[in-house]
Coordinates of C-alpha atoms in Angstrom, one line a residue:
M1045 CA -0.1 0.0 0.0
K1046 CA 1.1 3.3 -0.8
Q1047 CA 1.8 5.8 2.5
T1048 CA -0.7 8.3 1.2
T1049 CA -3.3 5.6 1.4
I1050 CA -2.2 4.2 5.0
M1051 CA -2.3 8.0 6.3
A1052 CA -5.9 8.4 4.7
I1053 CA -7.1 5.4 6.4
A1054 CA -5.6 6.2 9.6
L1055 CA -7.2 9.7 9.4
V1056 CA -10.6 8.4 8.8
V1057 CA -10.2 5.9 11.7
L1058 CA -9.2 9.1 14.0
L1059 CA -12.1 11.1 12.7
L1060 CA -14.7 8.3 13.1
I1061 CA -13.3 7.8 16.8
T1062 CA -13.7 11.4 17.4
A1063 CA -17.3 11.5 16.2
V1064 CA -18.2 8.4 18.5
Q1065 CA -16.6 10.4 21.7
A1066 CA -18.3 13.5 20.7
L1067 CA -21.8 11.8 20.7
Q1068 CA -21.0 10.3 23.6
L1069 CA -20.1 13.3 25.4
R1070 CA -23.3 15.0 24.2
G1071 CA -25.4 12.1 25.6
L1072 CA -23.7 12.6 29.0
K1073 CA -24.5 16.3 28.7
V1074 CA -28.2 15.6 28.2
A1075 CA -28.4 13.1 30.8
L1076 CA -26.8 15.4 33.4
D1077 CA -29.1 18.2 32.1
E1078 CA -32.3 16.0 32.5
G1079 CA -31.4 14.7 36.1
K1080 CA -30.9 11.1 35.1
M1081 CA -27.3 11.4 36.3
T1082 CA -25.5 13.5 39.2
I1083 CA -21.7 14.3 39.6
G1084 CA -20.2 13.5 42.9
G1085 CA -22.7 11.0 44.1
S1086 CA -26.1 11.3 45.2
S1087 CA -26.0 15.1 46.3
G1088 CA -25.3 16.5 42.7
K1089 CA -22.7 18.7 44.1
V1090 CA -19.3 19.0 42.9
T1091 CA -16.5 19.3 45.6
P1092 CA -13.4 21.4 44.5
A1093 CA -10.1 19.9 44.8
A1094 CA -7.7 20.8 47.6
S1095 CA -5.5 23.8 46.5
S1096 CA -2.0 24.2 47.9
G1097 CA -2.2 27.6 49.9
G1098 CA 1.7 27.9 50.0
S1099 CA 1.5 28.1 54.0
G1100 CA 3.1 24.6 54.4
S1101 CA 0.5 23.6 56.9
P1102 CA -1.3 20.3 56.2
A1103 CA -5.0 20.4 55.1
G1104 CA -7.3 18.6 57.3
S1105 CA -9.4 17.2 54.5
L1106 CA -6.5 15.3 53.2
P1107 CA -6.4 11.2 53.6
S1108 CA -3.7 10.5 56.3
S1109 CA -1.9 8.4 53.4
I1110 CA -0.6 11.9 52.1
Q1111 CA -0.5 14.2 54.9
N1112 CA 3.0 13.7 55.7
L1113 CA 4.5 14.0 52.4
P1114 CA 7.7 16.4 52.1
S1115 CA 6.6 19.9 51.1
M1116 CA 9.4 19.9 48.3
V1117 CA 9.8 16.7 46.3
G1118 CA 13.7 16.3 45.2
G1119 CA 14.2 19.7 47.3
C1120 CA 17.5 20.5 49.1

């Protein structure tokens, strides 16, 4: 096969995959809008991720397995 034919086939496959994913994403959005699904459990609320405040104090809501991590990974 020619290289251009192989590239054209690969492009078509990627476009088909993209179209399928777009349809799936649209279906999820419609299901969320209609209330058939919720985000983050039964309450439907999304909890924000823990952010680093830069103060160096451990956050109380972190799991105990990551509370004692060093503040600088690979630091001096």
